Short mmCIF file of C-alpha atoms and ligand atoms in Angstrom, two decimals:
data_model
loop_
_atom_site.label_atom_id
_atom_site.label_comp_id
_atom_site.label_asym_id
_atom_site.label_seq_id
_atom_site.Cartn_x
_atom_site.Cartn_y
_atom_site.Cartn_z
CA MET A 1 -110.42 185.93 16.48
CA GLN A 2 -108.10 184.83 19.14
CA THR A 3 -106.88 188.09 20.39
CA GLY A 4 -106.47 188.58 23.99
CA HIS A 5 -104.28 185.70 24.23
CA VAL A 6 -101.07 186.87 25.31
CA LEU A 7 -97.83 185.42 24.01
CA PHE A 8 -96.41 184.82 27.55
CA PHE A 9 -93.25 183.06 26.95
CA PHE A 10 -92.05 186.52 24.41
CA ILE A 11 -90.23 187.85 27.95
CA PHE A 12 -87.35 185.40 27.50
CA PRO A 13 -85.34 186.69 24.10
CA VAL A 14 -83.47 184.17 22.60
CA VAL A 15 -79.62 186.12 23.29
CA LEU A 16 -77.02 183.16 22.94
CA GLU A 17 -74.13 185.15 21.90
CA GLY A 18 -71.23 185.60 24.19
CA CYS A 19 -72.33 182.60 26.31
CA CYS A 20 -72.24 179.35 24.05
CA VAL A 21 -68.53 180.60 23.41
CA GLY A 22 -66.92 178.08 25.58
CA ASN A 23 -68.02 176.94 29.08
CA HIS A 24 -69.51 179.73 31.70
CA GLN A 25 -71.05 178.20 34.23
CA LYS A 26 -69.71 179.33 37.55
CA LYS A 27 -68.12 177.53 40.07
CA ARG A 28 -70.38 177.90 43.22
CA THR A 29 -69.56 180.70 45.89
CA GLY A 30 -70.97 180.99 49.33
CA LEU A 31 -73.71 183.49 49.39
CA MET A 32 -72.53 186.79 51.13
CA GLY A 33 -69.77 184.53 52.85
CA LEU A 34 -72.18 182.15 54.39
CA GLN A 35 -71.24 178.89 53.43
CA GLN A 36 -73.74 175.91 52.80
CA ASN A 37 -73.76 173.53 56.03
CA THR A 38 -72.71 170.28 54.31
CA THR A 39 -74.04 168.19 56.92
CA HIS A 40 -77.23 170.26 58.21
CA GLN A 41 -79.42 171.25 54.35
CA ARG A 42 -82.33 173.50 54.79
CA TYR A 43 -84.41 172.96 51.80
CA ARG A 44 -87.59 174.83 50.36
CA ALA A 45 -90.49 173.90 47.77
CA VAL A 46 -93.33 174.79 46.26
CA GLU A 47 -96.60 172.83 46.68
CA GLY A 48 -97.46 170.96 43.43
CA GLU A 49 -94.26 171.44 41.82
CA SER A 50 -91.72 168.64 41.24
CA PHE A 51 -89.28 168.21 43.78
CA ILE A 52 -85.96 165.84 44.14
CA MET A 53 -83.81 165.26 47.51
CA PRO A 54 -80.53 166.09 46.71
CA CYS A 55 -78.15 163.39 46.66
CA VAL A 56 -74.92 163.56 48.85
CA LYS A 57 -71.50 164.40 47.36
CA SER A 58 -72.79 163.00 44.25
CA GLU A 59 -73.80 159.56 45.79
CA SER A 60 -77.24 158.23 45.60
CA VAL A 61 -78.63 158.30 48.74
CA VAL A 62 -82.07 157.37 50.56
CA TRP A 63 -83.24 160.39 53.07
CA SER A 64 -85.70 159.16 56.03
CA ARG A 65 -87.98 160.87 57.54
CA ILE A 66 -87.23 161.59 61.39
CA ARG A 67 -90.67 161.04 63.02
CA GLU A 68 -91.30 163.50 65.72
CA ASP A 69 -90.39 161.52 68.41
CA GLY A 70 -86.58 161.05 66.96
CA GLY A 71 -87.20 157.54 64.94
CA ASN A 72 -86.35 156.87 61.95
CA GLU A 73 -89.29 155.30 60.61
CA GLY A 74 -91.17 157.47 58.40
CA PRO A 75 -91.34 157.41 54.41
CA SER A 76 -88.03 157.52 52.55
CA TYR A 77 -87.03 159.42 49.36
CA ASP A 78 -84.29 158.53 46.97
CA CYS A 79 -82.20 161.42 45.62
CA GLU A 80 -83.20 159.86 41.92
CA LYS A 81 -86.38 160.20 42.36
CA GLU A 82 -88.97 163.44 41.67
CA PHE A 83 -92.20 163.28 43.18
CA PRO A 84 -95.02 166.56 43.46
CA ALA A 85 -94.20 168.07 46.95
CA GLU A 86 -97.00 167.99 49.25
CA VAL A 87 -96.94 170.33 52.47
CA LYS A 88 -96.97 166.83 54.39
CA HIS A 89 -93.45 166.45 53.14
CA SER A 90 -92.34 169.43 55.21
CA GLY A 91 -90.24 168.18 58.13
CA ASN A 92 -87.03 166.28 58.75
CA TYR A 93 -84.53 163.91 57.24
CA THR A 94 -82.34 161.85 57.81
CA CYS A 95 -79.32 160.02 55.56
CA HIS A 96 -75.89 157.85 56.33
CA THR A 97 -73.15 157.57 53.82
CA GLY A 98 -69.53 157.63 53.95
CA GLY A 99 -69.50 156.73 57.65
CA SER A 100 -71.29 160.48 58.50
CA LYS A 101 -75.00 161.43 59.24
CA TYR A 102 -76.79 164.56 57.74
CA PHE A 103 -79.84 165.86 58.06
CA LEU A 104 -82.35 167.77 55.66
CA HIS A 105 -84.70 170.07 57.19
CA LEU A 106 -87.71 170.59 54.12
CA GLN A 107 -90.32 173.02 54.17
CA VAL A 108 -92.77 172.96 51.51
CA GLU A 109 -94.39 176.07 50.95
CA GLU A 110 -98.43 176.28 50.42
CA LYS A 111 -99.29 177.71 47.12
CA SER A 112 -101.63 180.05 48.63
CA SER A 113 -98.92 181.64 51.02
CA PRO A 114 -98.25 185.19 49.82
CA SER A 115 -95.17 185.15 49.01
CA CYS A 116 -91.88 186.36 46.51
CA PHE A 117 -93.09 183.69 43.82
CA GLN A 118 -95.51 182.47 41.47
CA PRO A 119 -96.59 178.91 42.52
CA GLU A 120 -96.57 177.34 38.65
CA GLU A 121 -94.28 175.09 37.19
CA SER A 122 -93.40 176.54 33.98
CA THR A 123 -93.01 174.68 30.93
CA VAL A 124 -90.63 175.84 28.33
CA GLU A 125 -90.64 174.27 24.65
CA LEU A 126 -87.11 174.22 23.37
CA TYR A 127 -86.51 173.68 19.82
CA ASN A 128 -84.69 170.68 18.59
CA SER A 129 -81.08 171.28 17.31
CA ALA A 130 -81.34 175.36 18.05
CA GLY A 131 -80.15 176.77 20.77
CA GLY A 132 -82.47 177.49 23.77
CA GLU A 133 -82.95 179.09 26.79
CA ILE A 134 -84.50 178.04 30.65
CA PRO A 135 -85.51 180.35 33.13
CA CYS A 136 -85.79 179.84 36.55
CA PRO A 137 -89.24 180.71 37.65
CA ARG A 138 -88.92 184.26 39.73
CA TYR A 139 -88.49 184.94 42.57
CA ASP A 140 -89.20 188.31 43.66
CA CYS A 141 -87.35 189.17 47.46
CA SER A 142 -83.83 188.85 45.80
CA ASN A 143 -82.20 189.18 42.29
CA ASN A 144 -81.94 186.08 40.25
CA THR A 145 -77.83 186.05 39.73
CA ASP A 146 -77.20 182.98 41.67
CA VAL A 147 -78.84 180.09 40.52
CA THR A 148 -77.63 176.50 40.20
CA TRP A 149 -79.24 174.12 37.80
CA TYR A 150 -79.93 170.56 37.81
CA LYS A 151 -81.37 168.08 35.53
CA GLY A 152 -82.83 165.42 37.88
CA ASN A 153 -80.22 164.85 40.25
CA ARG A 154 -77.16 165.84 37.93
CA ALA A 155 -75.51 169.29 38.11
CA VAL A 156 -75.40 170.54 34.69
CA SER A 157 -72.06 172.30 34.78
CA GLU A 158 -71.07 168.76 35.23
CA MET A 159 -72.32 167.65 32.37
CA LYS A 160 -70.43 167.07 29.21
CA ARG A 161 -72.96 169.44 26.76
CA ALA A 162 -71.09 172.83 27.56
CA PRO A 163 -74.35 174.84 28.85
CA CYS A 164 -74.02 177.70 30.58
CA GLU A 165 -76.02 180.15 32.85
CA LYS A 166 -76.39 183.76 33.22
CA ASP A 167 -78.53 185.95 34.91
CA GLY A 168 -80.52 183.15 36.31
CA LEU A 169 -81.15 181.45 32.99
CA LEU A 170 -79.86 178.26 31.61
CA HIS A 171 -78.85 178.27 28.20
CA LEU A 172 -78.45 174.98 25.85
CA CYS A 173 -75.99 175.95 23.07
CA GLN A 174 -77.59 173.12 21.26
CA VAL A 175 -80.69 171.21 21.99
CA LYS A 176 -81.27 167.41 21.90
CA ALA A 177 -84.49 165.85 21.43
CA GLU A 178 -83.04 162.89 22.96
CA SER A 179 -81.41 163.79 26.14
CA ASP A 180 -82.89 167.27 27.15
CA PRO A 181 -86.47 167.12 27.71
CA GLY A 182 -87.05 166.21 31.29
CA VAL A 183 -87.38 168.23 35.06
CA TYR A 184 -84.70 170.98 35.25
CA PHE A 185 -84.44 172.24 39.10
CA CYS A 186 -83.04 175.41 39.49
CA ASP A 187 -81.75 176.18 43.43
CA ARG A 188 -81.39 179.86 44.55
CA GLN A 189 -79.53 180.16 48.39
CA ILE A 190 -81.86 182.32 50.11
CA ILE A 191 -81.38 183.63 54.12
CA GLU A 192 -83.79 184.51 56.38
CA GLN A 193 -83.57 185.64 59.66
CA GLY A 194 -79.86 184.48 59.61
CA VAL A 195 -80.47 181.00 58.15
CA MET A 196 -79.31 180.28 54.71
CA TRP A 197 -82.08 177.64 52.80
CA THR A 198 -81.84 176.21 49.64
CA PHE A 199 -85.15 177.43 47.19
CA ARG A 200 -85.62 174.65 44.94
CA ARG A 201 -88.11 175.20 41.80
CA ALA A 202 -88.75 173.30 38.72
CA VAL A 203 -88.68 173.76 35.13
CA LYS A 204 -90.65 171.18 32.88
CA VAL A 205 -88.53 171.04 29.47
CA GLU A 206 -90.27 169.63 26.14
CA VAL A 207 -88.09 169.76 22.90
CA ILE A 208 -90.14 170.17 19.57
CA PRO A 209 -89.44 170.09 16.09
CA TYR A 210 -88.54 173.23 14.33
CA SER A 211 -90.83 174.91 12.15
CA GLU A 212 -89.81 177.81 10.31
CA PRO A 213 -92.26 180.85 10.38
CA SER A 214 -93.73 181.62 7.00
CA GLY A 215 -95.28 184.66 5.65
CA PRO A 216 -94.10 188.49 5.58
CA LEU A 217 -92.60 191.08 8.06
CA ARG A 218 -95.04 193.92 8.11
CA PHE A 219 -94.05 197.49 8.84
CA MET A 220 -97.44 199.26 10.24
CA SER A 221 -95.21 202.47 11.34
CA PRO A 222 -93.16 204.04 9.99
CA ALA A 223 -93.45 204.17 6.46
CA ASP A 224 -90.78 204.27 4.53
CA ASN A 225 -88.60 206.80 3.23
CA ALA A 226 -90.88 208.81 5.51
CA THR A 227 -89.61 211.80 7.37
CA GLU A 228 -90.70 213.20 10.92
CA GLU A 229 -91.04 216.30 12.15
CA VAL A 230 -88.69 217.62 15.33
CA GLU A 231 -87.96 219.92 17.72
CA LEU A 232 -84.16 220.70 18.37
CA GLY A 233 -83.34 220.23 21.74
CA GLN A 234 -86.50 218.03 22.42
CA THR A 235 -86.80 214.37 22.87
CA HIS A 236 -87.77 212.25 19.85
CA ASN A 237 -89.28 208.39 19.97
CA LEU A 238 -88.56 206.79 17.11
CA THR A 239 -91.01 203.56 17.48
CA CYS A 240 -91.02 200.97 14.97
CA LYS A 241 -94.33 198.62 15.11
CA VAL A 242 -94.05 195.18 12.99
CA PHE A 243 -96.10 192.25 12.33
CA PHE A 244 -94.20 189.39 12.48
CA PRO A 245 -95.61 185.52 11.08
CA TYR A 246 -97.08 183.69 14.20
CA GLU A 247 -94.44 181.40 15.95
CA LYS A 248 -94.62 178.52 18.74
CA ARG A 249 -91.71 180.26 19.81
CA ILE A 250 -90.46 183.83 19.39
CA SER A 251 -87.70 184.81 17.12
CA ALA A 252 -88.77 188.38 15.97
CA LYS A 253 -85.72 190.92 16.56
CA VAL A 254 -86.75 194.69 15.90
CA GLN A 255 -83.91 197.08 15.72
CA TRP A 256 -82.97 200.69 15.42
CA PHE A 257 -79.97 201.71 13.30
CA MET A 258 -78.25 204.96 12.63
CA ASN A 259 -76.96 205.25 9.29
CA TYR A 260 -74.07 207.85 9.97
CA ASN A 261 -74.72 210.65 7.27
CA GLY A 262 -77.45 208.69 5.48
CA ASN A 263 -75.02 206.06 4.64
CA LYS A 264 -76.26 202.94 5.24
CA GLU A 265 -73.16 200.90 4.93
CA ASN A 266 -72.05 202.78 8.11
CA MET A 267 -74.91 201.50 10.74
CA THR A 268 -74.80 201.93 14.36
CA LEU A 269 -77.04 200.42 16.51
CA LEU A 270 -79.03 203.02 18.67
CA PRO A 271 -79.57 202.47 22.29
CA MET A 272 -83.72 200.93 22.72
CA GLU A 273 -86.16 200.59 25.05
CA PRO A 274 -86.79 196.68 25.27
CA PRO A 275 -89.29 194.97 22.33
CA GLN A 276 -92.85 195.09 23.18
CA TYR A 277 -94.67 192.66 22.30
CA GLY A 278 -98.54 192.99 21.70
CA PHE A 279 -101.36 190.33 20.78
CA LYS A 280 -101.46 188.00 18.36
CA ILE A 281 -103.89 188.88 15.70
CA ARG A 282 -105.13 185.70 13.37
CA GLU A 283 -101.60 184.83 12.43
CA GLU A 284 -99.70 187.47 13.20
CA TYR A 285 -98.17 189.32 16.43
CA GLY A 286 -96.94 192.39 16.76
CA VAL A 287 -93.49 193.91 17.89
CA THR A 288 -92.68 197.53 19.03
CA ARG A 289 -89.55 198.77 19.94
CA ARG A 290 -88.52 202.31 20.73
CA ALA A 291 -85.04 204.21 20.65
CA ILE A 292 -85.50 207.45 22.31
CA ILE A 293 -83.07 210.44 20.94
CA LYS A 294 -82.71 212.21 24.08
CA GLU A 295 -82.23 216.06 22.67
CA VAL A 296 -82.42 216.32 19.21
CA THR A 297 -79.51 218.11 17.79
CA GLN A 298 -78.66 219.60 14.07
CA GLN A 299 -76.34 216.70 13.78
CA HIS A 300 -79.59 214.22 14.34
CA LEU A 301 -80.70 215.45 10.96
CA LYS A 302 -77.99 214.91 8.81
CA HIS A 303 -78.14 210.98 9.54
CA THR A 304 -80.87 208.64 8.85
CA TYR A 305 -82.64 206.00 10.99
CA THR A 306 -83.05 202.44 9.89
CA CYS A 307 -85.20 199.63 11.47
CA ILE A 308 -84.95 196.61 11.19
CA ALA A 309 -87.36 193.56 11.69
CA SER A 310 -86.05 189.69 11.29
CA ASN A 311 -87.11 186.33 12.37
CA THR A 312 -85.27 182.93 12.03
CA VAL A 313 -85.75 183.18 8.42
CA ARG A 314 -86.24 186.81 6.93
CA ASN A 315 -85.98 190.69 7.42
CA ASN A 316 -87.19 193.56 6.20
CA SER A 317 -86.53 197.40 7.46
CA VAL A 318 -87.57 200.70 6.56
CA THR A 319 -85.62 204.13 6.43
CA ILE A 320 -86.31 207.26 7.84
CA LYS A 321 -85.60 210.88 7.73
CA LEU A 322 -85.45 213.60 10.55
CA LYS A 323 -86.82 216.87 9.40
CA LYS A 324 -87.00 220.21 11.79
CA LYS A 325 -90.83 221.39 12.51
CA THR A 326 -91.41 224.50 11.05
CA THR A 327 -92.76 226.06 14.33
CA VAL A 328 -95.13 229.16 14.15
CA LYS A 329 -93.38 232.19 15.39
CA LEU A 330 -94.78 233.06 18.75
CA PRO A 331 -95.64 236.78 18.62
CA CYS A 332 -97.79 235.63 15.22
CA LEU A 333 -99.72 233.00 17.13
CA VAL A 334 -100.08 235.29 19.98
CA GLY A 335 -100.68 238.37 18.18
CA TYR A 336 -103.33 238.32 15.66
CA PRO A 337 -105.87 237.36 18.39
CA LEU A 338 -104.21 239.64 20.51
CA VAL A 339 -104.36 242.91 17.90
CA SER A 340 -108.18 241.94 16.67
CA PHE A 341 -109.33 241.47 20.55
CA LEU A 342 -108.05 245.63 21.02
CA LEU A 343 -109.30 246.76 17.82
CA VAL A 344 -112.75 245.32 18.53
CA SER A 345 -112.68 246.66 22.35
CA GLY A 346 -111.24 249.98 21.11
CA LEU A 347 -114.19 250.35 18.54
CA GLY A 348 -116.39 249.38 21.21
CA ILE A 349 -115.34 252.10 23.35
CA ILE A 350 -115.41 254.48 20.89
CA LEU A 351 -118.92 253.86 19.65
CA HIS A 352 -119.77 253.89 23.55
CA VAL A 353 -118.28 257.18 23.99
CA LYS A 354 -120.57 258.42 20.93
CA TRP A 355 -123.78 257.30 22.25
CA MET A 356 -123.19 258.42 25.43
CA GLU A 357 -122.94 262.07 23.49
CA LEU A 358 -125.56 261.57 21.45
CA GLN A 359 -127.52 261.22 24.46
CA LEU A 360 -126.57 263.83 26.57
CA ILE A 361 -126.91 266.28 23.54
CA TYR A 362 -130.49 264.88 23.18
CA ARG A 363 -131.61 264.97 26.66
CA SER A 364 -130.24 268.74 27.34
CA HIS A 365 -132.08 269.18 23.87
CA PHE A 366 -135.04 267.74 25.46
CA GLN A 367 -135.15 269.42 28.99
CA HIS A 368 -134.82 272.92 27.27
CA GLY A 369 -138.17 271.86 25.47
CA LYS A 370 -139.55 270.55 28.46
CA HIS A 371 -140.32 274.49 29.58
CA ASP A 372 -141.01 275.56 25.91
CA GLU A 373 -143.30 272.22 24.97
CA GLY A 374 -145.23 270.78 27.95
CA GLN A 375 -146.88 268.32 28.80
CA GLU A 376 -146.04 266.20 25.96
CA THR A 377 -142.76 266.28 25.32
CA HIS A 378 -142.12 265.37 29.18
CA THR A 379 -143.78 262.31 28.92
CA HIS A 380 -141.04 261.58 26.09
CA THR A 381 -138.20 262.77 28.11
CA HIS A 382 -139.44 260.11 30.58
CA THR A 383 -139.81 257.26 28.44
CA LEU A 384 -136.20 257.95 26.93
CA ARG A 385 -134.82 257.74 30.52
CA GLU A 386 -136.40 254.86 31.27
CA THR A 387 -135.29 252.81 27.98
CA CYS A 388 -131.73 254.16 29.27
CA TYR A 389 -132.17 252.43 32.18
CA ILE A 390 -132.81 249.08 31.00
CA LYS A 391 -130.22 249.71 28.55
C1 NAG B 1 -73.82 172.19 60.85
O1 NAG B 1 -75.02 172.24 61.58
C2 NAG B 1 -75.18 171.81 62.61
C3 NAG B 1 -76.29 171.92 63.48
O2 NAG B 1 -76.96 173.46 63.52
C4 NAG B 1 -73.85 171.96 63.28
O3 NAG B 1 -73.78 171.08 64.78
C5 NAG B 1 -72.36 171.86 62.75
O4 NAG B 1 -71.29 172.16 63.47
C6 NAG B 1 -72.58 172.55 61.71
N1 NAG B 1 -71.37 172.20 60.38
C7 NAG B 1 -70.83 173.20 59.98
C8 NAG B 1 -69.34 172.65 59.07
O5 NAG B 1 -71.35 174.48 60.06
C1 NAG B 2 -86.38 169.77 62.22
O1 NAG B 2 -85.27 170.70 62.66
C2 NAG B 2 -85.17 171.94 62.84
C3 NAG B 2 -83.57 172.02 63.33
O2 NAG B 2 -82.86 171.99 62.16
C4 NAG B 2 -86.00 172.41 64.33
O3 NAG B 2 -85.78 173.68 64.33
C5 NAG B 2 -87.39 171.81 63.73
O4 NAG B 2 -88.28 172.30 64.27
C6 NAG B 2 -87.60 170.40 62.96
N1 NAG B 2 -88.80 170.10 62.51
C7 NAG B 2 -89.69 169.25 62.37
C8 NAG B 2 -90.92 168.98 62.10
O5 NAG B 2 -89.16 168.29 63.49
C1 NAG B 3 -77.63 190.17 43.16
O1 NAG B 3 -77.34 189.96 44.80
C2 NAG B 3 -75.87 189.79 44.83
C3 NAG B 3 -75.61 188.76 46.42
O2 NAG B 3 -77.00 189.59 46.96
C4 NAG B 3 -74.95 190.98 44.94
O3 NAG B 3 -74.19 190.83 45.02
C5 NAG B 3 -75.32 191.55 43.11
O4 NAG B 3 -74.72 192.52 43.07
C6 NAG B 3 -76.89 191.68 43.20
N1 NAG B 3 -76.94 191.80 41.52
C7 NAG B 3 -77.75 193.33 41.30
C8 NAG B 3 -77.60 192.91 39.69
O5 NAG B 3 -78.84 193.57 41.85
C1 NAG B 4 -87.45 204.55 -0.43
O1 NAG B 4 -86.33 204.71 -1.20
C2 NAG B 4 -85.37 204.15 -1.66
C3 NAG B 4 -84.42 204.62 -2.65
O2 NAG B 4 -84.16 206.08 -2.17
C4 NAG B 4 -86.14 203.19 -2.80
O3 NAG B 4 -85.49 201.89 -3.23
C5 NAG B 4 -87.86 202.44 -1.92
O4 NAG B 4 -88.47 201.89 -3.09
C6 NAG B 4 -88.25 203.67 -1.91
N1 NAG B 4 -89.65 203.13 -0.69
C7 NAG B 4 -90.51 203.41 -0.92
C8 NAG B 4 -91.96 203.01 -0.27
O5 NAG B 4 -91.27 204.34 -1.78
C1 NAG B 5 -91.20 208.48 24.64
O1 NAG B 5 -90.84 207.35 24.93
C2 NAG B 5 -91.11 207.62 26.66
C3 NAG B 5 -90.78 206.20 27.40
O2 NAG B 5 -91.48 205.25 26.59
C4 NAG B 5 -92.28 208.13 27.32
O3 NAG B 5 -92.13 208.44 28.54
C5 NAG B 5 -92.16 209.47 26.41
O4 NAG B 5 -93.51 209.89 26.64
C6 NAG B 5 -92.55 209.09 24.74
N1 NAG B 5 -92.23 210.73 24.39
C7 NAG B 5 -93.28 210.81 23.34
C8 NAG B 5 -93.43 212.64 22.60
O5 NAG B 5 -94.00 210.04 22.39
C1 NAG B 6 -68.46 205.39 10.35
O1 NAG B 6 -68.60 206.44 10.89
C2 NAG B 6 -68.00 206.97 11.75
C3 NAG B 6 -68.62 207.96 12.57
O2 NAG B 6 -69.49 207.87 13.73
C4 NAG B 6 -66.55 206.80 10.94
O3 NAG B 6 -65.50 207.93 11.88
C5 NAG B 6 -66.47 206.49 10.10
O4 NAG B 6 -64.92 206.65 9.72
C6 NAG B 6 -67.76 205.64 8.96
N1 NAG B 6 -67.17 204.38 8.85
C7 NAG B 6 -66.74 203.95 7.19
C8 NAG B 6 -66.91 202.83 6.93
O5 NAG B 6 -67.49 205.00 6.73
C1 NAG B 7 -81.44 190.11 5.54
O1 NAG B 7 -81.36 189.59 4.62
C2 NAG B 7 -80.35 189.23 3.72
C3 NAG B 7 -80.73 188.33 2.53
O2 NAG B 7 -82.30 188.18 2.25
C4 NAG B 7 -79.19 189.19 4.26
O3 NAG B 7 -77.87 189.20 3.10
C5 NAG B 7 -78.46 190.30 5.62
O4 NAG B 7 -77.66 189.90 5.89
C6 NAG B 7 -79.86 190.36 6.20
N1 NAG B 7 -79.66 191.47 6.80
C7 NAG B 7 -79.88 191.06 8.26
C8 NAG B 7 -79.35 191.93 9.06
O5 NAG B 7 -80.30 190.06 8.57
#
């Protein structure tokens, strides 16, 4: 049993629409108006991740470490060669090209330093010939919208392969097994104490042959043609749970549609929460998707609702109806116990009063008898009084 195996790569849904139509790679602009100082650059890297020194104006250069005393004697790094970053690489470097001198201040972050990022170099597997996405490792201290991608030292935007970048994701419209594997770098501009740094992260890309997922798409819930009870004016969650055949890279899609007046030809996509990916169970994994009807109206009861599950190979769907919940009326719910309670307690009171009356009659009768019948009766009265007292 392989439960507990979290499918971590789920977090990158394949949404290529609108990105691979034409080349949308942004031209770099300065962050918050700050322009990168081209002669004095600052780079950050993460210990253990691949790193590559930047080239200068697309020219291949060799960066030499500046020794503390100012000499140029330290080790040199070619901007064409990747190397695993180590803390000892932190320092200042210089290079000469085109008659100018350039400086680079490199800071390698320790893996253990508490920070805004996870220190793992990520690995992404993409399917050959399909569209693919490469996420820049998360950086939690800023948003991830401003990212520039490089493959080795070449800016991806300058390649002829028409990729595009959106929200920190690099989309490759058609993955090529011959040319696409390798280490990609994503650069973020971050500002610390008014100083701009380029934070460079690495992602290793592997290309694997595509294999079709085999097996059916099974609905856990809802059942087809089911009717769900709703309350008017209340929120109702449409929840769809589907088991998909396992895939190395997930293509599962679960969506809720509303069929206008129950007409399946006229479907509109409902606003939905992001899908929740479950655990792998044997050869399947579960996906849950919710559409929330904020306030159920009479209108909602007229339509039907279809949940469509699909992967790259097949699709399947279930359709449900909504029905008004037959609510029990409030007076009945509260009334019956109340009436019974009043009845019982009323009866109790009557019985109690009758009992006291009886006692009075009994007592007055025997008190009279005391003078007439003497000692024996007196004892009797005493016993009776005691009994009453205890009761
Ligand atoms: C770049 O930074 C250096 C040192 O901080 C400074 O001397 C130089 O004028 C700056 N260049 C530009 C173009 O801002
Ligand atoms: C590197 O240069 C920066 C100025 O650009 C300076 O603040 C820093 O102390 C230098 N670091 C080393 C290790 O020389
Ligand atoms: C991301 O940050 C940039 C600059 O800091 C800002 O202009 C943009 O609105 C932010 N985007 C989001 C979605 O927060
Ligand atoms: C649901 O209803 C449709 C037609 O209304 C029918 O074709 C289908 O077989 C039904 N599904 C189930 C599971 O009963
Ligand atoms: C509906 O979904 C929302 C968000 O997931 C949740 O907060 C809420 O409790 C759900 N309501 C019901 C009735 O399950
Ligand atoms: C689909 O439903 C909308 C109402 O949401 C209606 O205006 C439209 O005419 C319908 N289209 C068809 C093809 O039935
Ligand atoms: C579902 O699959 C059928 C063929 O099996 C196809 O005709 C249909 O367009 C697919 N629907 C969706 C929503 O993918």
